[in-house]
Every structure is written in C-alpha cells, then in structure tokens.
Amino acid sequence: MWRTARLAAAFSLTASLAQAEISDGVVRIGVLNDISGVFQDTNGPGSIEAARMAAEDFAGGGKGIKVEIVYADHQNKVDVGAAIARRWLDIDKVDAIVDVPNSSVGLAVNALLRGTKMTFLASTTGTSELHGKQCSPNTIQWVNDTFASGNATAAATMMRGGRDWSFITVNYALGQGMEAEATRYIEAHGGKVLGSARHPLGTSDFAALLLQAQTSGAKVIGLANAGADALNAVKQAGEFGIRDSGQMLVAFMLLINDVHAMGLPVAQGLWLTESFYWDLNDDTRAFAARFAQRPGMNGKMPSGNQAGVYAATLAYLNAVAATGSDDAQQVVPQMKTLKGKDKLFGEIEIRADGRVTHPIYLFEVKTPAESKYPYDYYKLLTTIPGEQAFRPLREGQCPLVTQHEKPD
C-alpha cells in the first residue's frame, strides 16, 4: 500500500525567487487511486503514467522547478485513503493529490485538505458535492461529476427518444448521485422512472437486477455504476438478450478500457457519455500515441480518467510556475484564471467553485464491422457544451470560496 515511486524530473534547480518559495525545493504530486481493484484499468497504473507525462511536459516550467510523482493504492476504503493523505500531508511533504476515483474516499480527502497548503486535484472523484455543499478552496474538480453525468446522459438520451427508465445503481455516493440527478432531469422533462435496483461495489452477479429492469417495461436501462461493475452488468445484459428485446442500455460512467475489456460483440450498441475520447481529434490522438508507449501500457489507449490526471497535473504545475509557490492558497486562485482551449478536453473554464467545465459527448459503441483499427470503438451522437453539461455556478453555492475568487 505504501509503495512509493518517485519520478525526479531531470531538471536542475535554479536560485530564482520562484524556486525559493517552493517548499523543500521540490513539487511533490501524489497519485491516489485504485491500483488493484475495480478501477485499476480506468485509473490505476495508467493514471501514474499520465501524471509522469505531465511532469515531463512541464519541463521545469522554464524555472528549473523539480517535480516528483508519488503514488499509493487507497483500495476503495475511506480509512485507507484518508490515512495515506494524512501521511502525505504530515510526513512526506506532498504538495498536491490527484486522481482519487471513489467518491467516498474523495470526500474524505477533500475534508482533510481544506485549509491546508495542499491542493486536491479531484480529477476523477465523481461526486458533485465537491463544488456544492462540500466545496473547498483547496479543490479543483476535473472530468465528470454526478450532476453532469446524470443530467448530460439523461438529456442526450431523452432527445433521442429514451423517456422511460429503470436504474441499476452502485450503492455508494457515486451511483446514488448519478441516479438522483438523472431522475430529477427525467421527471422534470416529462419522462418516467419505472424502477431502481442497487448493488454493492464489486458485484459479480447482476442476474436479479437485470431481470427487475427487464420486467419494468422501461425503454432505457441506466447503469449508474462504473469500472468492473458496469462491465459485468453489460456482459450479463447481453446474455439476457436485453438489447435484442428492444430495451436500450445507457452507461453513465463506462470508459473505453471497459469497452475494450468486454469486446465489441458484447458492447456494440451501448450508449455512454465521456468527456474524452482518444480518437476525437489530432491532439487527442497524439497524446494517446505517446501514452500507449509508456512503460506497462502495452499499446493501451488512455481513458478519460487518465487524460484528466494529465490535464489537471499540468494545469497545477503551470500555476506553480506562474505563482512561484506550491501553496494551495496561491496556486488554486491562479488555476481559477484558466479559460480557453485544452488539448485534451476542448474549451474549458475553471470556475470560482473549482469545477472545470468542458464538453461532454454521447457516444454509441460501434459494431465489429464498423471498427477499422484497434480502439476504434465510438460513434459520436451528440456534443453537450460545458455550460450546459455542468451545474450552473450560483452565488452562495460554494460558501468557502473567498471574496477575491468569486466571479465578477
């Protein structure tokens, strides 16, 4: 658990004023994720490599800033994740934590770091509470959240005729949040929720849950889960002949690694939403080609979660270079000035509440005959602009945002 890998970027330190303000003369970034469990493919070692890529591309920020990447496995346990974060804060002098799939672990880390000098780059923590009731001036949230996943997925699907729903939901903060947000949107726009079944994290047998959804009569079966849970649900739905019977499977947080693992014969026809697809444009393809050649990746394409680790880490390091400090009180406000084109996520803005907005895409998984090369898996159906996909910023929504961080 306490394995630590350090990537000391080969950048010599300088005696610049900016360098003198960096604690210990080095910026340490801790990748905290699930290395051995249900998120090991979508995050895991790939997220560590993505953070290393960001450190290499930062190249000292033109100021000779030294960067180290450390990592640890939170095992999807709140107490384990919190203990690692506390050790990094009190002993190992880590300056920022990135990644953190699993909303319960992310909320614990968010609470622990509030008011400290550490920055929380919650690039794959799904709960929208991070920019709502649990908003912290130390936290930046990238990629998707439960509000965006629920609303964007429900909206895009309903526009294409999917009005009656039944949910299969993982029974912790991520799944509960996605189902709740989607339900609010569906019912507010004339749709119906005809059923809901919940399961624990790490479920292998979805037979009873799928049968319940199948007999509900819903046009859409929404999978409000992620990782291996979503993968198992889709596989077993194929065995039940659900799509052949006319029901539609829609996944709220399934990633390309999951599609690859199950194969196109099983995944074909599935609808899903993602914030990143490796084959979307020249910039995403260039990043993916580099990622695929990293140690241990063996030609794998990056997930949206891994791309989020890269983007969040690089944005953080650029803010460190701009402020000459690795103190969250300086770095996070600087990050919140970022607005414009990101190579991996398109048009982005980091809002006053720490939420990064960017487009979200509704894809359909291709058939085997439609796929022409490795990882050619998605057909783009709909693009939801960032200003529509994410919960609007409201005055007072994030009471811990300081006055100078509020929008004009």
PDB file of N, CA and C in Angstrom, residues 54 142 306-316 335 342 344-345:
ATOM      1  N   ALA A  54       2.751  14.498 -17.605  1.00  0.00           N
ATOM      2  CA  ALA A  54       2.534  15.920 -17.339  1.00  0.00           C
ATOM      3  C   ALA A  54       3.783  16.560 -16.747  1.00  0.00           C
ATOM      4  N   TRP A 142     -11.973  17.982 -11.992  1.00  0.00           N
ATOM      5  CA  TRP A 142     -11.905  17.807 -13.450  1.00  0.00           C
ATOM      6  C   TRP A 142     -12.805  16.646 -13.877  1.00  0.00           C
ATOM      7  N   GLN A 306      -7.690   8.947 -17.022  1.00  0.00           N
ATOM      8  CA  GLN A 306      -6.240   9.103 -17.137  1.00  0.00           C
ATOM      9  C   GLN A 306      -5.885  10.403 -17.853  1.00  0.00           C
ATOM     10  N   ALA A 307      -6.658  10.763 -18.864  1.00  0.00           N
ATOM     11  CA  ALA A 307      -6.451  12.059 -19.515  1.00  0.00           C
ATOM     12  C   ALA A 307      -6.691  13.201 -18.538  1.00  0.00           C
ATOM     13  N   GLY A 308      -7.671  13.028 -17.641  1.00  0.00           N
ATOM     14  CA  GLY A 308      -7.939  14.050 -16.635  1.00  0.00           C
ATOM     15  C   GLY A 308      -6.803  14.221 -15.650  1.00  0.00           C
ATOM     16  N   VAL A 309      -6.144  13.129 -15.295  1.00  0.00           N
ATOM     17  CA  VAL A 309      -4.964  13.226 -14.423  1.00  0.00           C
ATOM     18  C   VAL A 309      -3.881  14.050 -15.106  1.00  0.00           C
ATOM     19  N   TYR A 310      -3.634  13.773 -16.381  1.00  0.00           N
ATOM     20  CA  TYR A 310      -2.620  14.538 -17.130  1.00  0.00           C
ATOM     21  C   TYR A 310      -2.986  16.022 -17.162  1.00  0.00           C
ATOM     22  N   ALA A 311      -4.213  16.337 -17.565  1.00  0.00           N
ATOM     23  CA  ALA A 311      -4.613  17.739 -17.729  1.00  0.00           C
ATOM     24  C   ALA A 311      -4.579  18.484 -16.395  1.00  0.00           C
ATOM     25  N   ALA A 312      -5.080  17.857 -15.328  1.00  0.00           N
ATOM     26  CA  ALA A 312      -5.108  18.511 -14.024  1.00  0.00           C
ATOM     27  C   ALA A 312      -3.701  18.726 -13.479  1.00  0.00           C
ATOM     28  N   THR A 313      -2.843  17.719 -13.641  1.00  0.00           N
ATOM     29  CA  THR A 313      -1.469  17.831 -13.146  1.00  0.00           C
ATOM     30  C   THR A 313      -0.714  18.922 -13.876  1.00  0.00           C
ATOM     31  N   LEU A 314      -0.853  18.978 -15.194  1.00  0.00           N
ATOM     32  CA  LEU A 314      -0.147  20.002 -15.965  1.00  0.00           C
ATOM     33  C   LEU A 314      -0.664  21.395 -15.641  1.00  0.00           C
ATOM     34  N   ALA A 315      -1.973  21.545 -15.486  1.00  0.00           N
ATOM     35  CA  ALA A 315      -2.535  22.850 -15.125  1.00  0.00           C
ATOM     36  C   ALA A 315      -2.033  23.298 -13.759  1.00  0.00           C
ATOM     37  N   TYR A 316      -1.954  22.359 -12.826  1.00  0.00           N
ATOM     38  CA  TYR A 316      -1.429  22.677 -11.493  1.00  0.00           C
ATOM     39  C   TYR A 316       0.022  23.125 -11.569  1.00  0.00           C
ATOM     40  N   MET A 335      -5.071  28.861 -10.726  1.00  0.00           N
ATOM     41  CA  MET A 335      -5.714  27.896 -11.607  1.00  0.00           C
ATOM     42  C   MET A 335      -7.099  28.376 -12.039  1.00  0.00           C
ATOM     43  N   ASP A 342      -8.115  23.529 -24.084  1.00  0.00           N
ATOM     44  CA  ASP A 342      -7.261  22.469 -23.567  1.00  0.00           C
ATOM     45  C   ASP A 342      -7.131  21.417 -24.664  1.00  0.00           C
ATOM     46  N   LEU A 344      -6.776  18.271 -24.640  1.00  0.00           N
ATOM     47  CA  LEU A 344      -7.472  17.006 -24.443  1.00  0.00           C
ATOM     48  C   LEU A 344      -8.966  17.163 -24.200  1.00  0.00           C
ATOM     49  N   PHE A 345      -9.387  18.282 -23.606  1.00  0.00           N
ATOM     50  CA  PHE A 345     -10.784  18.437 -23.205  1.00  0.00           C
ATOM     51  C   PHE A 345     -11.519  19.568 -23.919  1.00  0.00           C
TER      52      PHE A 345
END
